[in-house]
Tab-separated table of N, CA, C and O in Angstrom:
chain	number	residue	atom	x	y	z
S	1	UNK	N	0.830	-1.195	0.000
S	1	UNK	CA	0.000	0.000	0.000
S	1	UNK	C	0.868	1.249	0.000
S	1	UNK	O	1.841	1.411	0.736
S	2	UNK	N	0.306	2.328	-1.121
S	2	UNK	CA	1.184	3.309	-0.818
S	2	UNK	C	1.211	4.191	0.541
S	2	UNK	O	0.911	3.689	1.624
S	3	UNK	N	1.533	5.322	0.420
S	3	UNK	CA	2.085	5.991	2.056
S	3	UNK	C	2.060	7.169	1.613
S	3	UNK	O	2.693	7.349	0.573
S	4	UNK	N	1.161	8.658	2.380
S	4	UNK	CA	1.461	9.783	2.215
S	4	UNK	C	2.156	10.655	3.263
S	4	UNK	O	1.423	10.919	4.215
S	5	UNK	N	3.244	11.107	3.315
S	5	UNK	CA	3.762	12.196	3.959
S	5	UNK	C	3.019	13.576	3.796
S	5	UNK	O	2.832	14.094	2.695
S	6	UNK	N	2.621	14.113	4.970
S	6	UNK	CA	1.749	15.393	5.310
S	6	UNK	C	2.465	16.087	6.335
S	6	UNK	O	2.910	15.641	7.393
S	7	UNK	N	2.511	17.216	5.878
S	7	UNK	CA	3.013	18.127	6.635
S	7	UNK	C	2.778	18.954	6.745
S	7	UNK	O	2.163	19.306	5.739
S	8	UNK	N	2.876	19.979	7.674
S	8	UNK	CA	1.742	21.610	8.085
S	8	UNK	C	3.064	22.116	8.431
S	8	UNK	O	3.807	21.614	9.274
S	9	UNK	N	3.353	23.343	7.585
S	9	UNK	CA	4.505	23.883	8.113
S	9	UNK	C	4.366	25.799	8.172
S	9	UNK	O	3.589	26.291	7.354
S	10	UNK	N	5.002	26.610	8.980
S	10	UNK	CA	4.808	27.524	9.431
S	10	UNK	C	6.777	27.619	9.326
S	10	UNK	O	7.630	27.034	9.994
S	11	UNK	N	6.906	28.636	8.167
S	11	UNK	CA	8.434	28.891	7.880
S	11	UNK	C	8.332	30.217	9.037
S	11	UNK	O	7.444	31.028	9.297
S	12	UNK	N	9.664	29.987	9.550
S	12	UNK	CA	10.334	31.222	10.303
S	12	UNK	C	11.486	32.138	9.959
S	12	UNK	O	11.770	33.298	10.258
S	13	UNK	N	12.069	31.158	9.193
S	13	UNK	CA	13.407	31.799	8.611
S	13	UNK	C	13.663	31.046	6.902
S	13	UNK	O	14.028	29.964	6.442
S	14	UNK	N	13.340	32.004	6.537
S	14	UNK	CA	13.607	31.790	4.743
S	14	UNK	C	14.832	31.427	4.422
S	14	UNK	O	14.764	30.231	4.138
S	15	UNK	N	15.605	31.696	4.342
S	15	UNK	CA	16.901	31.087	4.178
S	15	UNK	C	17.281	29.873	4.749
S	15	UNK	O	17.863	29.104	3.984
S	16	UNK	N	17.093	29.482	5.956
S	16	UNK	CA	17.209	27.857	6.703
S	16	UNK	C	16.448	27.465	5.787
S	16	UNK	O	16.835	26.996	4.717
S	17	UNK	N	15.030	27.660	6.206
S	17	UNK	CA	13.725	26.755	5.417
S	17	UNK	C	14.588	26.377	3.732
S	17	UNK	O	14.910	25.205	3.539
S	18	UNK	N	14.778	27.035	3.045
S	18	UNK	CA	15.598	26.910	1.771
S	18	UNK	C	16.173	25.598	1.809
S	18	UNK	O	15.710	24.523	1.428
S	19	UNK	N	17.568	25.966	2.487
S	19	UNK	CA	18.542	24.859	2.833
S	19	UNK	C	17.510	23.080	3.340
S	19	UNK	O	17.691	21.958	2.867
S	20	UNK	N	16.873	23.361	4.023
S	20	UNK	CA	15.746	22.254	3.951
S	20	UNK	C	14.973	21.981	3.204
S	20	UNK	O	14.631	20.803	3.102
S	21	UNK	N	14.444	22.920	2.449
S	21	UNK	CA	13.262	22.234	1.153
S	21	UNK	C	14.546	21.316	0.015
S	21	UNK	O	14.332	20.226	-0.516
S	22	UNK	N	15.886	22.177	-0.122
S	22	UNK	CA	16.920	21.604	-1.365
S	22	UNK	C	16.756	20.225	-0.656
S	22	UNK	O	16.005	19.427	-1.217
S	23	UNK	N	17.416	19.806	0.611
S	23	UNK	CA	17.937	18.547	1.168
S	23	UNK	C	16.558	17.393	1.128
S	23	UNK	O	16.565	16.215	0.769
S	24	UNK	N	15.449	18.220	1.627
S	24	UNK	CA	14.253	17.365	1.646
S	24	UNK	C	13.606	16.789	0.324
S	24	UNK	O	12.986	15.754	0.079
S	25	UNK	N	14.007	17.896	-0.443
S	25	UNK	CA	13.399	17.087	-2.223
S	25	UNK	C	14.441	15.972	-2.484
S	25	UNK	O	14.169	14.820	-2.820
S	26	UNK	N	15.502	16.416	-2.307
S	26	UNK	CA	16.745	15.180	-2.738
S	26	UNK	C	16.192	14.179	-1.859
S	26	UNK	O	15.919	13.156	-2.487
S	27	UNK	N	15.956	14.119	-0.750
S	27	UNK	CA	15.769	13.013	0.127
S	27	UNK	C	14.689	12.045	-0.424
S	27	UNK	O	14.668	10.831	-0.628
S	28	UNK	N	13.717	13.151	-0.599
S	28	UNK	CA	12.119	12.029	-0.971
S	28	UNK	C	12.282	12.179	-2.302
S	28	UNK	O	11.409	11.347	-2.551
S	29	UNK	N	12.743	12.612	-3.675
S	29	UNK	CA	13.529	11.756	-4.738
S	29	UNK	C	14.375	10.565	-4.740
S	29	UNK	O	14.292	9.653	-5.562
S	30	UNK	N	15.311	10.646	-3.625
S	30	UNK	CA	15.900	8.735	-3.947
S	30	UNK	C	15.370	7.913	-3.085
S	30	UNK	O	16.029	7.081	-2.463
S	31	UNK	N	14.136	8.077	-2.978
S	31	UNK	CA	13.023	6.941	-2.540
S	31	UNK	C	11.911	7.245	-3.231
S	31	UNK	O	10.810	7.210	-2.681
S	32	UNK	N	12.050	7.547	-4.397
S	32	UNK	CA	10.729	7.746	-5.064
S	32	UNK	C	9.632	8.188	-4.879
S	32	UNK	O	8.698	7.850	-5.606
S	33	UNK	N	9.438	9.290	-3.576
S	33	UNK	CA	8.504	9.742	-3.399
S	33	UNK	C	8.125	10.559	-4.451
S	33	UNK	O	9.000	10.783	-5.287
S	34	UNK	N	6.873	11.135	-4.639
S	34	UNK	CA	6.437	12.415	-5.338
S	34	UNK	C	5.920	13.489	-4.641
S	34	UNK	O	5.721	13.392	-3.430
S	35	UNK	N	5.661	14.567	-5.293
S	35	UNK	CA	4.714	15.729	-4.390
S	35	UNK	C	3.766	15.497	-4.931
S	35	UNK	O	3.785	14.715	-5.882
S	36	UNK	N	2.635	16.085	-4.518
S	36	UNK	CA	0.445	16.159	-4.537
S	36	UNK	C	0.654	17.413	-4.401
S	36	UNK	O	0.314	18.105	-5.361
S	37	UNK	N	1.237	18.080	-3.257
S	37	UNK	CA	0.947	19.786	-2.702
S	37	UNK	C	1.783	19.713	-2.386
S	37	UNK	O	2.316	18.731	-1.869
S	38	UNK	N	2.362	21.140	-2.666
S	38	UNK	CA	3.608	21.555	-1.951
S	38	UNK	C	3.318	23.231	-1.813
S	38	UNK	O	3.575	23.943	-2.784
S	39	UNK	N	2.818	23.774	-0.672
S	39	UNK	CA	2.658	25.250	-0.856
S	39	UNK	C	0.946	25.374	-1.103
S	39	UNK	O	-0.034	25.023	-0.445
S	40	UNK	N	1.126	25.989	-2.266
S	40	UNK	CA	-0.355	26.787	-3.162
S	40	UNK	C	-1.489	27.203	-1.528
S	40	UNK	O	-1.405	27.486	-0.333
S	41	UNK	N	-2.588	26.930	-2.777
S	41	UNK	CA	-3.762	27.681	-1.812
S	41	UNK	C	-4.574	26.443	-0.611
S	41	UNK	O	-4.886	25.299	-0.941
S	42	UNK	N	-4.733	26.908	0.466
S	42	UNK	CA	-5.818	26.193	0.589
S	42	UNK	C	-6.626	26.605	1.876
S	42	UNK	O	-6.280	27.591	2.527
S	43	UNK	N	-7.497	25.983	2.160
S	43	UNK	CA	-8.735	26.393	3.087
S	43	UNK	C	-8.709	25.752	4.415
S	43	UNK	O	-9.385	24.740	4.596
S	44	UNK	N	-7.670	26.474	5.780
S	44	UNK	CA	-8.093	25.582	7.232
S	44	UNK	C	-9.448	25.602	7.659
S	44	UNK	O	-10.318	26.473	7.649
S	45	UNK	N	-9.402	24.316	8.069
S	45	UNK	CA	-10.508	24.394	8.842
S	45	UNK	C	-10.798	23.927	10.262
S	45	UNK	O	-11.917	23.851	10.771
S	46	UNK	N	-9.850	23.681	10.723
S	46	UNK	CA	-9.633	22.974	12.024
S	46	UNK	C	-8.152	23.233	12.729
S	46	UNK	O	-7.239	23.775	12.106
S	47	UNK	N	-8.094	23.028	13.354
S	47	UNK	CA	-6.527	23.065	14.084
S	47	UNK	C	-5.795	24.126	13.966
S	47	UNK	O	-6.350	25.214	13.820
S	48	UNK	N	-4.426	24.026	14.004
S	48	UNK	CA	-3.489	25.085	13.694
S	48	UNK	C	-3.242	25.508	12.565
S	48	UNK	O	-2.786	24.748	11.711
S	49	UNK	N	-3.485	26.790	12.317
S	49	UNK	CA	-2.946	27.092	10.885
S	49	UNK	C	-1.664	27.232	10.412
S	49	UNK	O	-0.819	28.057	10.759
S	50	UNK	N	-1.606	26.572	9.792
S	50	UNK	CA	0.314	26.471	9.020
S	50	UNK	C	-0.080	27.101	7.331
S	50	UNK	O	-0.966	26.675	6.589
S	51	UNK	N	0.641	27.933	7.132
S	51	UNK	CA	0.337	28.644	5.582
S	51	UNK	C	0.942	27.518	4.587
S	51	UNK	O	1.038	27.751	3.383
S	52	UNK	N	1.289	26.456	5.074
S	52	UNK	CA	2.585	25.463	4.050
S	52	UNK	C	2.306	24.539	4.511
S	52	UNK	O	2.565	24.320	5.694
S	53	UNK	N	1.423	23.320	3.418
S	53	UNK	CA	1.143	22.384	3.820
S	53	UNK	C	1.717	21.774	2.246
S	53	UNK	O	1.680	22.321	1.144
S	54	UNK	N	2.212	20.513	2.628
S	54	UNK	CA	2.691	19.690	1.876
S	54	UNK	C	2.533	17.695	2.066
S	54	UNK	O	2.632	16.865	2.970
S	55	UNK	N	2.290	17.717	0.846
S	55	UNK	CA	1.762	16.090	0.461
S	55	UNK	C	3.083	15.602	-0.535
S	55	UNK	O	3.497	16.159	-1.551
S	56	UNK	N	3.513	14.537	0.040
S	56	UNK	CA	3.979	13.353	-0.736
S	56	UNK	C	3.773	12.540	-0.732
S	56	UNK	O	3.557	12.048	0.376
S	57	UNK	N	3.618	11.416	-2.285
S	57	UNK	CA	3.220	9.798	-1.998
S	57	UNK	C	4.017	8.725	-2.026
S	57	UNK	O	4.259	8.287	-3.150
S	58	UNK	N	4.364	8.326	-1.362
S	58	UNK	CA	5.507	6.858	-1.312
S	58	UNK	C	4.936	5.353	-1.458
S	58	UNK	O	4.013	4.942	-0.755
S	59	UNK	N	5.603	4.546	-2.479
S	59	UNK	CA	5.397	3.305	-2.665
S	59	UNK	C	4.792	3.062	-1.406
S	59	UNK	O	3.571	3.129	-1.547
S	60	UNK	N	5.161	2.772	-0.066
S	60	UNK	CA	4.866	2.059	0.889
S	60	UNK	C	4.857	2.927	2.480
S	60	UNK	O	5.590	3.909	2.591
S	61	UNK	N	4.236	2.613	3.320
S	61	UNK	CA	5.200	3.516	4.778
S	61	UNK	C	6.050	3.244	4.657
S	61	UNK	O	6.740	4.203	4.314
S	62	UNK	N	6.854	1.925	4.762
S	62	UNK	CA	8.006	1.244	5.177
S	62	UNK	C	9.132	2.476	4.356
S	62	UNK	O	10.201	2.861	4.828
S	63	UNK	N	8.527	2.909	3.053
S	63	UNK	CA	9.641	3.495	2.525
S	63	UNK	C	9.492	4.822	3.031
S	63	UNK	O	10.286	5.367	3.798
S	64	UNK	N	8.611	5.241	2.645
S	64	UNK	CA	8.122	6.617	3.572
S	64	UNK	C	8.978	6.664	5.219
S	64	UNK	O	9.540	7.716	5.525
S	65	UNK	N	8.998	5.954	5.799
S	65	UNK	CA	9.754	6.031	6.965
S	65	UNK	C	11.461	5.767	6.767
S	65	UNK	O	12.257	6.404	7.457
S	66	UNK	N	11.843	4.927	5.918
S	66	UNK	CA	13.326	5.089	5.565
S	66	UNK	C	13.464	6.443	4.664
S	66	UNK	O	14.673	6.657	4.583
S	67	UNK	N	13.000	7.089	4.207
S	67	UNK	CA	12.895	8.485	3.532
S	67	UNK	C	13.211	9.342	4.735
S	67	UNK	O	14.279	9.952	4.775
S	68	UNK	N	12.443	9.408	5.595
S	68	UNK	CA	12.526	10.013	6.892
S	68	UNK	C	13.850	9.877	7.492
S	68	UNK	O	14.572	10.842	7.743
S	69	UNK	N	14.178	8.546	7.738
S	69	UNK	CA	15.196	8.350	8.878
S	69	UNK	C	16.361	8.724	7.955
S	69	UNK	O	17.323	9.238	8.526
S	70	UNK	N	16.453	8.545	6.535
S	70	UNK	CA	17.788	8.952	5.674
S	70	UNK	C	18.502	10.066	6.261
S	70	UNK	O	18.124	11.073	6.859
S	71	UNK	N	20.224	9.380	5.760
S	71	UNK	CA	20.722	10.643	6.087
S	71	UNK	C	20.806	11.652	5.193
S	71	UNK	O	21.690	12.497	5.057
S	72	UNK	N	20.060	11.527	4.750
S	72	UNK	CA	20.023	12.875	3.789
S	72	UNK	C	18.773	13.428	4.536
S	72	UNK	O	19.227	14.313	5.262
S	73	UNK	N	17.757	13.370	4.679
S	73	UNK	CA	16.440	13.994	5.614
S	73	UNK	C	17.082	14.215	6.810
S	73	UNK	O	16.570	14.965	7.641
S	74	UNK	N	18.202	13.630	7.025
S	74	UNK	CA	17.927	13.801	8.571
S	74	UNK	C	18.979	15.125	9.120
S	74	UNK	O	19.028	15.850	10.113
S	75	UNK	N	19.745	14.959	7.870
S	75	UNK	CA	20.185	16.668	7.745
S	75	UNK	C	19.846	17.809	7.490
S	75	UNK	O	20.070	18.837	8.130
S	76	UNK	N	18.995	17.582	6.031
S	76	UNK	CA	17.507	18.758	6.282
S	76	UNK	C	17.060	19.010	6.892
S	76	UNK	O	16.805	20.215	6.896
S	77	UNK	N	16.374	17.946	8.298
S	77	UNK	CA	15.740	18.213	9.658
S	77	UNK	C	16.768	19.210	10.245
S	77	UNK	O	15.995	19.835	10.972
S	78	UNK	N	17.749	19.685	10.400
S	78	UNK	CA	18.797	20.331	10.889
S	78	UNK	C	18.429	21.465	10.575
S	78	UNK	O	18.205	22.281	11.468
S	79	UNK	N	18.293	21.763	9.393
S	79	UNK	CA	17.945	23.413	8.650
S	79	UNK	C	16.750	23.307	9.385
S	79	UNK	O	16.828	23.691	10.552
S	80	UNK	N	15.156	22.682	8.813
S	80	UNK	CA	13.770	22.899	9.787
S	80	UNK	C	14.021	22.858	10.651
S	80	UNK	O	12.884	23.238	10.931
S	81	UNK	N	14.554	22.737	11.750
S	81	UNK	CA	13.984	22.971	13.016
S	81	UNK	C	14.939	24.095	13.203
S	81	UNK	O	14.753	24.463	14.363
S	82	UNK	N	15.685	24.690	12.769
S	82	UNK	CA	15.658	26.264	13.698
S	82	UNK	C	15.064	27.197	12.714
S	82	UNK	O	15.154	28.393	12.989
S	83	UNK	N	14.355	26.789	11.395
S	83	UNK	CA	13.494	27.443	10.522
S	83	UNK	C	12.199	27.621	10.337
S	83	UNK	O	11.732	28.505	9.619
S	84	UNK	N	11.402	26.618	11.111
S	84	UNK	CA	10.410	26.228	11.023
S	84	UNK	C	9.529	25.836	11.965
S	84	UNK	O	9.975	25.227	12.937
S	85	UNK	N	8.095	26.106	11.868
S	85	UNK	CA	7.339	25.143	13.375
S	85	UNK	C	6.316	24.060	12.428
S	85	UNK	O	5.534	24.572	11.628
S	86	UNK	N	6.359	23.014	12.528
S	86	UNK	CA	5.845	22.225	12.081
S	86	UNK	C	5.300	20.699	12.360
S	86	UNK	O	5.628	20.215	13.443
S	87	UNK	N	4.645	20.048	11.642
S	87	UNK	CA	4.174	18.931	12.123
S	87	UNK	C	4.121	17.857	10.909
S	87	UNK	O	3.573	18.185	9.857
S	88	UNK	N	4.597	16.792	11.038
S	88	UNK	CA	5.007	15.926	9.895
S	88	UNK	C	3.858	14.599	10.544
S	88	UNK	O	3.586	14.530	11.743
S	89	UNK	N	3.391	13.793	9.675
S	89	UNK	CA	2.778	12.220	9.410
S	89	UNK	C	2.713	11.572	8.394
S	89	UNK	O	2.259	11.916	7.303
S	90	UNK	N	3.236	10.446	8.757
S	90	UNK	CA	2.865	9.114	7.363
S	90	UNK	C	1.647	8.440	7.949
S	90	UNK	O	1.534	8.011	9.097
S	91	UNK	N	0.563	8.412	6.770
S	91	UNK	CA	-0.430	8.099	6.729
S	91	UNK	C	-0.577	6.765	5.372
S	91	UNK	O	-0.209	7.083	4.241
S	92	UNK	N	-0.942	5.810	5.540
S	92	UNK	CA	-0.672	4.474	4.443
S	92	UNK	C	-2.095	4.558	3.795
S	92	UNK	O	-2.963	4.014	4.478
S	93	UNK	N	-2.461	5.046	2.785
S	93	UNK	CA	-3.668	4.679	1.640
S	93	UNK	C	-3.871	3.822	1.811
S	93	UNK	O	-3.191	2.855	2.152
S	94	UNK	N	-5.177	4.007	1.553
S	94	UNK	CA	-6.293	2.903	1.614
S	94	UNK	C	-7.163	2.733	0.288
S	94	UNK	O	-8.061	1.892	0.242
């Protein structure tokens, strides 16, 4: 089953955030993820508002979570978190 990565993000610093979107596309490219949303418009309706919400779909969780733990993501995580407030989930299609 495939696997979507969701994320609600609230940039703080443009330049970090940068350095993390470069590392994070490379990351979920050599696991074949894709993007759905990345940015554009859309409509909260519940919870916290994050202006930056982003969708990717992965073959599987299993890969979706080695995407994550990579060391390549896991250096991007380095740039987001003093750039960013955010909230990440893998969610497996149904």
């Amino acid at each position: 089953m495939s696997a979507l990565w969701i994320s609600h993000v609230t940039v703080t610093d443009d330049v970090e955030y940068a350095k993390y979107a470069k590392l994070a596309t490379q990351a979920i490219a050599e696991h074949g993820g894709v993007f759905l949303a990345r940015g554009g418009a859309y409509v909260q309706k519940e919870g916290v508002e994050r202006p930056r919400n982003v969708v990717a779909r992965f073959d599987s969780l299993e890969i979706a979570e080695k995407c994550y733990n990579s060391a390549t993501y896991q250096q991007a995580l380095v740039h987001a978190r003093v750039a960013s407030e955010r909230e990440l989930v893998i969610v497996e299609e149904i």
